[in-house]
mmCIF file of C-alpha atoms in Angstrom:
data_model
loop_
_atom_site.group_PDB
_atom_site.id
_atom_site.type_symbol
_atom_site.label_atom_id
_atom_site.label_comp_id
_atom_site.label_asym_id
_atom_site.label_seq_id
_atom_site.Cartn_x
_atom_site.Cartn_y
_atom_site.Cartn_z
ATOM 1 C CA MET A 1 0.291 0.012 -0.101
ATOM 2 C CA SER A 2 1.869 3.263 -0.925
ATOM 3 C CA ALA A 3 -0.227 5.674 0.803
ATOM 4 C CA ALA A 4 -2.785 5.846 3.379
ATOM 5 C CA PRO A 5 -6.231 5.963 1.706
ATOM 6 C CA ALA A 6 -8.824 8.771 1.895
ATOM 7 C CA THR A 7 -11.292 8.511 5.033
ATOM 8 C CA PRO A 8 -14.425 7.906 2.763
ATOM 9 C CA LEU A 9 -12.734 5.303 0.721
ATOM 10 C CA PHE A 10 -11.753 3.334 4.244
ATOM 11 C CA ALA A 11 -15.157 3.864 5.608
ATOM 12 C CA GLN A 12 -16.114 1.528 2.932
ATOM 13 C CA ARG A 13 -13.950 -0.649 3.433
ATOM 14 C CA LEU A 14 -15.732 -1.375 6.822
ATOM 15 C CA ALA A 15 -19.318 -2.650 7.810
ATOM 16 C CA LEU A 16 -20.735 -1.223 10.890
ATOM 17 C CA GLY A 17 -21.268 -4.037 13.216
ATOM 18 C CA THR A 18 -24.641 -3.559 15.364
ATOM 19 C CA ALA A 19 -24.641 -6.361 18.133
ATOM 20 C CA GLN A 20 -24.136 -3.780 20.593
ATOM 21 C CA PHE A 21 -26.960 -1.672 19.568
ATOM 22 C CA GLY A 22 -28.946 -4.506 21.039
ATOM 23 C CA LEU A 23 -27.137 -6.245 23.154
ATOM 24 C CA ALA A 24 -24.402 -5.749 26.046
ATOM 25 C CA TYR A 25 -21.758 -7.379 23.801
ATOM 26 C CA GLY A 26 -18.289 -7.778 24.084
ATOM 27 C CA LEU A 27 -15.377 -9.289 26.733
ATOM 28 C CA ASN A 28 -15.065 -5.440 28.015
ATOM 29 C CA ASN A 29 -18.266 -4.149 27.795
ATOM 30 C CA GLN A 30 -18.985 -2.157 31.141
ATOM 31 C CA ALA A 31 -21.632 0.440 29.943
ATOM 32 C CA GLY A 32 -24.343 -2.508 28.336
ATOM 33 C CA GLN A 33 -26.754 -1.885 25.621
ATOM 34 C CA PRO A 34 -26.215 2.152 24.257
ATOM 35 C CA SER A 35 -29.592 4.188 24.190
ATOM 36 C CA THR A 36 -31.418 5.261 21.246
ATOM 37 C CA GLY A 37 -30.315 8.348 21.205
ATOM 38 C CA ALA A 38 -26.796 7.297 21.172
ATOM 39 C CA VAL A 39 -27.282 4.697 18.012
ATOM 40 C CA ALA A 40 -29.169 7.500 16.346
ATOM 41 C CA GLU A 41 -25.916 9.763 16.934
ATOM 42 C CA VAL A 42 -23.604 6.836 15.817
ATOM 43 C CA LEU A 43 -25.425 6.358 12.628
ATOM 44 C CA ASP A 44 -25.573 9.895 11.619
ATOM 45 C CA ALA A 45 -21.817 10.103 12.252
ATOM 46 C CA ALA A 46 -21.500 6.992 9.921
ATOM 47 C CA GLN A 47 -23.237 8.468 7.464
ATOM 48 C CA ALA A 48 -21.482 11.526 7.169
ATOM 49 C CA ALA A 49 -18.654 9.441 7.055
ATOM 50 C CA GLY A 50 -19.610 7.328 4.154
ATOM 51 C CA LEU A 51 -19.322 4.108 6.257
ATOM 52 C CA THR A 52 -23.695 2.847 5.357
ATOM 53 C CA LEU A 53 -23.736 -0.827 5.457
ATOM 54 C CA LEU A 54 -24.806 -1.909 8.886
ATOM 55 C CA ASP A 55 -24.017 -5.436 9.984
ATOM 56 C CA THR A 56 -27.121 -7.104 11.780
ATOM 57 C CA ALA A 57 -29.191 -10.211 13.241
ATOM 58 C CA ALA A 58 -32.186 -11.305 14.163
ATOM 59 C CA ALA A 59 -30.361 -12.657 17.204
ATOM 60 C CA TYR A 60 -28.992 -9.451 18.172
ATOM 61 C CA GLY A 61 -31.802 -8.569 20.295
ATOM 62 C CA ASN A 62 -33.587 -5.549 19.451
ATOM 63 C CA SER A 63 -30.796 -4.234 17.075
ATOM 64 C CA GLU A 64 -32.770 -5.206 14.166
ATOM 65 C CA ALA A 65 -36.059 -2.984 15.134
ATOM 66 C CA ARG A 66 -33.859 -0.162 16.544
ATOM 67 C CA LEU A 67 -31.880 0.042 12.880
ATOM 68 C CA GLY A 68 -35.453 -0.228 11.306
ATOM 69 C CA GLU A 69 -36.925 2.712 13.228
ATOM 70 C CA LEU A 70 -33.801 4.895 13.241
ATOM 71 C CA ALA A 71 -32.594 3.770 9.447
ATOM 72 C CA GLY A 72 -35.265 1.974 7.732
ATOM 73 C CA ASP A 73 -36.162 4.709 5.481
ATOM 74 C CA SER A 74 -32.830 6.344 4.905
ATOM 75 C CA PRO A 75 -31.709 5.292 1.608
ATOM 76 C CA ALA A 76 -27.778 5.897 2.528
ATOM 77 C CA PHE A 77 -27.818 2.656 4.527
ATOM 78 C CA GLU A 78 -27.450 -0.673 3.159
ATOM 79 C CA LEU A 79 -28.258 -3.839 5.407
ATOM 80 C CA ILE A 80 -27.550 -7.040 5.990
ATOM 81 C CA THR A 81 -29.015 -9.435 8.429
ATOM 82 C CA LYS A 82 -28.415 -13.240 9.525
ATOM 83 C CA LEU A 83 -30.879 -15.763 10.053
ATOM 84 C CA PRO A 84 -30.625 -19.521 11.843
ATOM 85 C CA ALA A 85 -31.097 -21.987 9.275
ATOM 86 C CA GLY A 86 -34.222 -24.518 9.090
ATOM 87 C CA PRO A 87 -37.005 -25.646 6.565
ATOM 88 C CA PRO A 88 -37.244 -23.327 3.735
ATOM 89 C CA ALA A 89 -40.754 -22.227 4.780
ATOM 90 C CA GLN A 90 -39.582 -21.250 8.142
ATOM 91 C CA VAL A 91 -36.304 -19.517 6.495
ATOM 92 C CA ALA A 92 -38.679 -17.398 4.027
ATOM 93 C CA GLN A 93 -41.068 -16.754 7.164
ATOM 94 C CA GLN A 94 -38.163 -15.518 9.473
ATOM 95 C CA LEU A 95 -36.567 -13.244 6.389
ATOM 96 C CA ALA A 96 -40.019 -11.562 5.945
ATOM 97 C CA GLU A 97 -40.012 -11.069 9.615
ATOM 98 C CA SER A 98 -36.552 -9.377 9.589
ATOM 99 C CA LEU A 99 -37.663 -7.160 6.704
ATOM 100 C CA ALA A 100 -41.080 -6.005 8.534
ATOM 101 C CA ARG A 101 -38.374 -5.280 11.301
ATOM 102 C CA LEU A 102 -35.817 -3.336 9.235
ATOM 103 C CA ARG A 103 -38.659 -1.572 7.448
ATOM 104 C CA ARG A 104 -37.120 -2.746 3.899
ATOM 105 C CA ALA A 105 -38.330 -4.307 0.995
ATOM 106 C CA GLN A 106 -34.577 -5.397 -0.116
ATOM 107 C CA LEU A 107 -31.555 -6.107 1.748
ATOM 108 C CA TYR A 108 -27.507 -5.848 0.584
ATOM 109 C CA GLY A 109 -27.387 -9.395 1.782
ATOM 110 C CA VAL A 110 -28.740 -12.177 4.632
ATOM 111 C CA MET A 111 -26.143 -15.130 5.759
ATOM 112 C CA PHE A 112 -27.110 -18.087 7.763
ATOM 113 C CA HIS A 113 -25.677 -18.157 11.309
ATOM 114 C CA ALA A 114 -24.055 -20.974 11.082
ATOM 115 C CA PHE A 115 -22.213 -23.472 8.485
ATOM 116 C CA LYS A 116 -23.305 -26.582 10.169
ATOM 117 C CA PRO A 117 -27.159 -26.036 10.673
ATOM 118 C CA LEU A 118 -26.926 -25.305 6.607
ATOM 119 C CA GLN A 119 -25.118 -28.280 6.071
ATOM 120 C CA ASP A 120 -27.667 -30.212 8.001
ATOM 121 C CA ALA A 121 -30.511 -28.883 5.866
ATOM 122 C CA PRO A 122 -29.201 -27.983 2.659
ATOM 123 C CA ALA A 123 -33.145 -27.200 1.779
ATOM 124 C CA ALA A 124 -32.435 -23.544 3.523
ATOM 125 C CA TRP A 125 -30.447 -22.595 1.027
ATOM 126 C CA GLN A 126 -33.474 -22.660 -1.546
ATOM 127 C CA ALA A 127 -35.353 -20.081 0.284
ATOM 128 C CA LEU A 128 -32.230 -17.709 0.355
ATOM 129 C CA GLN A 129 -31.860 -18.342 -3.576
ATOM 130 C CA ALA A 130 -35.657 -18.098 -3.763
ATOM 131 C CA ALA A 131 -35.388 -14.522 -1.908
ATOM 132 C CA ARG A 132 -32.788 -13.092 -4.111
ATOM 133 C CA ALA A 133 -33.972 -14.627 -7.265
ATOM 134 C CA ALA A 134 -37.191 -12.240 -6.204
ATOM 135 C CA GLY A 135 -35.211 -9.120 -5.340
ATOM 136 C CA GLN A 136 -35.511 -8.860 -1.663
ATOM 137 C CA VAL A 137 -31.817 -9.617 -1.236
ATOM 138 C CA ALA A 138 -28.677 -9.003 -3.127
ATOM 139 C CA ARG A 139 -26.420 -10.969 -1.701
ATOM 140 C CA ILE A 140 -26.652 -14.820 0.240
ATOM 141 C CA GLY A 141 -24.090 -16.718 1.895
ATOM 142 C CA VAL A 142 -23.261 -17.571 5.618
ATOM 143 C CA SER A 143 -21.331 -16.852 8.553
ATOM 144 C CA LEU A 144 -18.764 -19.574 9.258
ATOM 145 C CA TYR A 145 -16.223 -20.419 11.989
ATOM 146 C CA HIS A 146 -13.886 -22.568 10.792
ATOM 147 C CA PRO A 147 -11.862 -23.066 7.484
ATOM 148 C CA HIS A 148 -12.877 -26.290 6.406
ATOM 149 C CA GLU A 149 -16.603 -24.863 5.883
ATOM 150 C CA ALA A 150 -15.121 -22.542 3.893
ATOM 151 C CA GLU A 151 -13.182 -25.393 2.108
ATOM 152 C CA TRP A 152 -16.416 -27.621 1.777
ATOM 153 C CA LEU A 153 -18.300 -24.853 -0.014
ATOM 154 C CA LEU A 154 -15.547 -23.869 -2.336
ATOM 155 C CA ALA A 155 -15.254 -27.874 -3.208
ATOM 156 C CA GLU A 156 -19.164 -28.289 -3.334
ATOM 157 C CA ASN A 157 -19.348 -25.189 -5.676
ATOM 158 C CA TRP A 158 -22.246 -23.358 -3.841
ATOM 159 C CA ASP A 159 -24.357 -20.638 -5.190
ATOM 160 C CA LEU A 160 -23.570 -17.803 -2.733
ATOM 161 C CA ASN A 161 -21.742 -14.540 -2.967
ATOM 162 C CA LEU A 162 -21.264 -13.479 0.527
ATOM 163 C CA VAL A 163 -19.476 -14.847 4.122
ATOM 164 C CA GLN A 164 -18.288 -13.481 7.013
ATOM 165 C CA VAL A 165 -15.262 -15.077 9.325
ATOM 166 C CA PRO A 166 -13.132 -14.097 11.968
ATOM 167 C CA TYR A 167 -10.096 -12.736 11.378
ATOM 168 C CA ASN A 168 -7.402 -10.936 13.832
ATOM 169 C CA VAL A 169 -3.759 -10.768 14.666
ATOM 170 C CA LEU A 170 -4.546 -14.200 16.676
ATOM 171 C CA ASP A 171 -7.124 -15.582 14.502
ATOM 172 C CA GLN A 172 -5.285 -16.038 11.296
ATOM 173 C CA ARG A 173 -6.984 -19.404 10.939
ATOM 174 C CA PHE A 174 -8.728 -18.458 7.464
ATOM 175 C CA ALA A 175 -5.832 -16.473 5.522
ATOM 176 C CA ALA A 176 -5.219 -19.208 3.209
ATOM 177 C CA VAL A 177 -8.585 -19.610 1.684
ATOM 178 C CA LEU A 178 -10.008 -15.989 1.843
ATOM 179 C CA PRO A 179 -8.353 -15.022 -1.557
ATOM 180 C CA ARG A 180 -9.487 -18.229 -3.051
ATOM 181 C CA LEU A 181 -13.286 -16.835 -1.862
ATOM 182 C CA ALA A 182 -12.686 -13.956 -3.525
ATOM 183 C CA ALA A 183 -11.629 -15.064 -6.624
ATOM 184 C CA ARG A 184 -14.591 -17.108 -6.781
ATOM 185 C CA GLY A 185 -16.684 -13.785 -6.681
ATOM 186 C CA VAL A 186 -17.562 -14.397 -3.070
ATOM 187 C CA GLU A 187 -17.456 -11.197 -0.659
ATOM 188 C CA VAL A 188 -15.653 -11.690 2.081
ATOM 189 C CA HIS A 189 -16.560 -10.017 5.514
ATOM 190 C CA VAL A 190 -14.091 -10.150 8.499
ATOM 191 C CA ARG A 191 -15.427 -9.699 11.904
ATOM 192 C CA SER A 192 -13.482 -9.929 15.438
ATOM 193 C CA ALA A 193 -10.880 -7.249 14.021
ATOM 194 C CA PHE A 194 -10.401 -6.624 18.110
ATOM 195 C CA LEU A 195 -11.206 -10.399 19.395
ATOM 196 C CA GLN A 196 -14.058 -8.942 21.440
ATOM 197 C CA GLY A 197 -11.925 -6.445 22.780
ATOM 198 C CA LEU A 198 -9.233 -9.234 24.112
ATOM 199 C CA LEU A 199 -6.603 -7.648 22.043
ATOM 200 C CA LEU A 200 -7.035 -4.644 23.521
ATOM 201 C CA ARG A 201 -6.634 -5.443 26.862
ATOM 202 C CA GLU A 202 -3.484 -4.495 29.093
ATOM 203 C CA PRO A 203 -1.757 -7.977 29.276
ATOM 204 C CA PRO A 204 -1.656 -7.422 33.284
ATOM 205 C CA THR A 205 -5.103 -7.200 33.407
ATOM 206 C CA LEU A 206 -5.816 -10.229 31.660
ATOM 207 C CA PRO A 207 -8.037 -12.913 33.273
ATOM 208 C CA GLU A 208 -6.657 -15.552 34.432
ATOM 209 C CA PHE A 209 -7.661 -17.658 31.596
ATOM 210 C CA PHE A 210 -6.099 -15.410 29.101
ATOM 211 C CA ARG A 211 -2.687 -15.452 30.692
ATOM 212 C CA PRO A 212 -1.165 -17.489 28.291
ATOM 213 C CA LEU A 213 -1.578 -14.922 25.549
ATOM 214 C CA ALA A 214 0.330 -12.405 27.877
ATOM 215 C CA PRO A 215 3.642 -12.458 26.077
ATOM 216 C CA LYS A 216 2.052 -12.096 22.595
ATOM 217 C CA LEU A 217 -0.071 -9.045 23.624
ATOM 218 C CA THR A 218 2.677 -7.546 25.020
ATOM 219 C CA GLN A 219 4.664 -7.850 21.602
ATOM 220 C CA LEU A 220 1.782 -6.544 19.739
ATOM 221 C CA ARG A 221 1.558 -3.441 21.910
ATOM 222 C CA ALA A 222 5.568 -2.642 21.333
ATOM 223 C CA LEU A 223 4.936 -3.061 17.829
ATOM 224 C CA ALA A 224 2.471 -0.491 18.061
ATOM 225 C CA ALA A 225 4.071 1.782 19.904
ATOM 226 C CA GLU A 226 7.423 1.525 17.712
ATOM 227 C CA ALA A 227 5.468 2.430 14.336
ATOM 228 C CA GLY A 228 3.584 5.405 16.230
ATOM 229 C CA VAL A 229 0.211 3.421 15.269
ATOM 230 C CA PRO A 230 -2.477 3.437 18.064
ATOM 231 C CA LEU A 231 -3.370 0.161 18.601
ATOM 232 C CA PRO A 232 -7.091 -0.357 17.605
ATOM 233 C CA ALA A 233 -6.039 1.450 14.104
ATOM 234 C CA LEU A 234 -2.809 -1.383 13.853
ATOM 235 C CA LEU A 235 -5.760 -4.111 14.583
ATOM 236 C CA LEU A 236 -8.422 -2.929 12.649
ATOM 237 C CA LEU A 237 -6.279 -2.152 9.751
ATOM 238 C CA PHE A 238 -4.617 -5.619 9.611
ATOM 239 C CA ALA A 239 -8.361 -7.010 9.619
ATOM 240 C CA ALA A 240 -9.375 -4.885 6.552
ATOM 241 C CA TYR A 241 -6.955 -5.278 3.790
ATOM 242 C CA ALA A 242 -6.179 -8.682 4.448
ATOM 243 C CA PRO A 243 -5.646 -10.631 1.228
ATOM 244 C CA GLY A 244 -9.056 -11.439 -0.199
ATOM 245 C CA VAL A 245 -11.210 -9.386 2.341
ATOM 246 C CA ALA A 246 -13.791 -6.757 0.814
ATOM 247 C CA ARG A 247 -14.802 -5.423 4.185
ATOM 248 C CA ALA A 248 -14.291 -5.532 8.240
ATOM 249 C CA VAL A 249 -17.054 -5.210 10.212
ATOM 250 C CA VAL A 250 -16.665 -3.129 13.612
ATOM 251 C CA GLY A 251 -18.575 -2.235 16.225
ATOM 252 C CA VAL A 252 -18.859 0.258 18.254
ATOM 253 C CA ASP A 253 -21.022 2.316 20.908
ATOM 254 C CA SER A 254 -20.016 5.961 20.177
ATOM 255 C CA VAL A 255 -19.253 8.786 17.976
ATOM 256 C CA ALA A 256 -15.930 8.653 19.823
ATOM 257 C CA ASN A 257 -15.286 5.226 19.247
ATOM 258 C CA LEU A 258 -16.359 5.277 15.518
ATOM 259 C CA GLN A 259 -14.503 8.435 14.774
ATOM 260 C CA GLU A 260 -11.256 6.551 16.407
ATOM 261 C CA ASN A 261 -11.668 3.584 14.016
ATOM 262 C CA LEU A 262 -12.244 5.697 10.691
ATOM 263 C CA ALA A 263 -9.203 7.826 12.085
ATOM 264 C CA ALA A 264 -7.151 4.453 11.436
ATOM 265 C CA ALA A 265 -7.084 4.950 7.712
ATOM 266 C CA GLN A 266 -4.190 7.911 8.270
ATOM 267 C CA TYR A 267 -1.964 4.933 9.549
ATOM 268 C CA ALA A 268 -2.593 2.401 6.872
ATOM 269 C CA GLU A 269 1.434 2.758 5.068
ATOM 270 C CA ALA A 270 2.842 2.194 8.631
ATOM 271 C CA ALA A 271 0.256 -0.835 9.564
ATOM 272 C CA GLU A 272 0.886 -2.490 6.405
ATOM 273 C CA ALA A 273 4.907 -2.459 6.763
ATOM 274 C CA LEU A 274 4.061 -4.611 9.940
ATOM 275 C CA ARG A 275 2.011 -7.158 8.430
ATOM 276 C CA PRO A 276 4.781 -9.464 8.275
ATOM 277 C CA ALA A 277 5.819 -9.318 12.029
ATOM 278 C CA LEU A 278 1.881 -9.436 13.021
ATOM 279 C CA LEU A 279 1.340 -12.679 10.810
ATOM 280 C CA ALA A 280 3.892 -14.100 13.212
ATOM 281 C CA LEU A 281 1.760 -13.546 16.149
ATOM 282 C CA ALA A 282 -0.849 -16.169 14.712
ATOM 283 C CA GLU A 283 -2.151 -18.097 17.780
ATOM 284 C CA SER A 284 -2.892 -21.780 17.361
ATOM 285 C CA THR A 285 -4.457 -22.574 20.856
ATOM 286 C CA ASP A 286 -8.338 -22.502 19.404
ATOM 287 C CA THR A 287 -9.989 -21.776 22.977
ATOM 288 C CA PHE A 288 -7.974 -18.978 23.104
ATOM 289 C CA ILE A 289 -9.247 -18.073 19.712
ATOM 290 C CA LEU A 290 -12.836 -18.755 19.604
ATOM 291 C CA PRO A 291 -14.878 -16.873 21.899
ATOM 292 C CA TYR A 292 -17.454 -19.677 22.341
ATOM 293 C CA ALA A 293 -14.818 -21.780 24.019
ATOM 294 C CA TRP A 294 -14.187 -18.998 26.605
ATOM 295 C CA PRO A 295 -15.743 -19.034 29.949
ATOM 296 C CA PRO A 296 -18.380 -17.261 30.996
ATOM 297 C CA ARG A 297 -17.969 -13.659 32.336
ATOM 298 C CA PRO A 298 -18.411 -13.669 35.942
#
């Protein structure tokens, strides 16, 4: 990357994750769910900056309803939601309910929440194909958790054009398959750039379960400090500009948080120079990088 991109161009490489609009989400979340006013301020600031793709799900509490109320009538925003796989009639009904909550006739994309239920009930895919053919949704796909799921979809040549996967400095399991998905015409979105806030924790404050990660997190902070790149910016840029990635999903709970993420663009060149060193921080222990394997929060 020869130069830092302008903020509007960087904003177009992001999707605004909205789980925290409907849930108390994230390892470091102490404030709970933001107020409707705070969500409206975030959406206004995102629109002004050119970050207009919103990522939500029926399972994110009242996130869909909030987005429908605050952004459903705005043509500036495009929306992605996620649904559980099931019988085609059930999927069609759930999609209709999401469209109603979001106050939209068409969505940018719809994904199934997880691969295994879809693999077990492949007829569910027919409902999304029908919705795409009917113009209710432009892109269909699935949220993945393991690289072998992407490999299976490629091998079976599934007719999908959108996937979302976890990707961050510690969790680089999908690195090899992402360019292949992109080459097949699949739009790749990555989530968990901050690993639910774990990567932003000061190493001495890590819960005991995560203490083995302290050396890597210490090295990560040292690399960022030496390059003069704020740690959140470094993490977001690592994910957003990974080979094969179209967008990084980033969640925020305030306008200041949003602006901090957008300001990462100015550090793009320095962050790219650090990519080889960051690639060396990949973690192979799944229990540290898969949030569903973490112990419950106290």
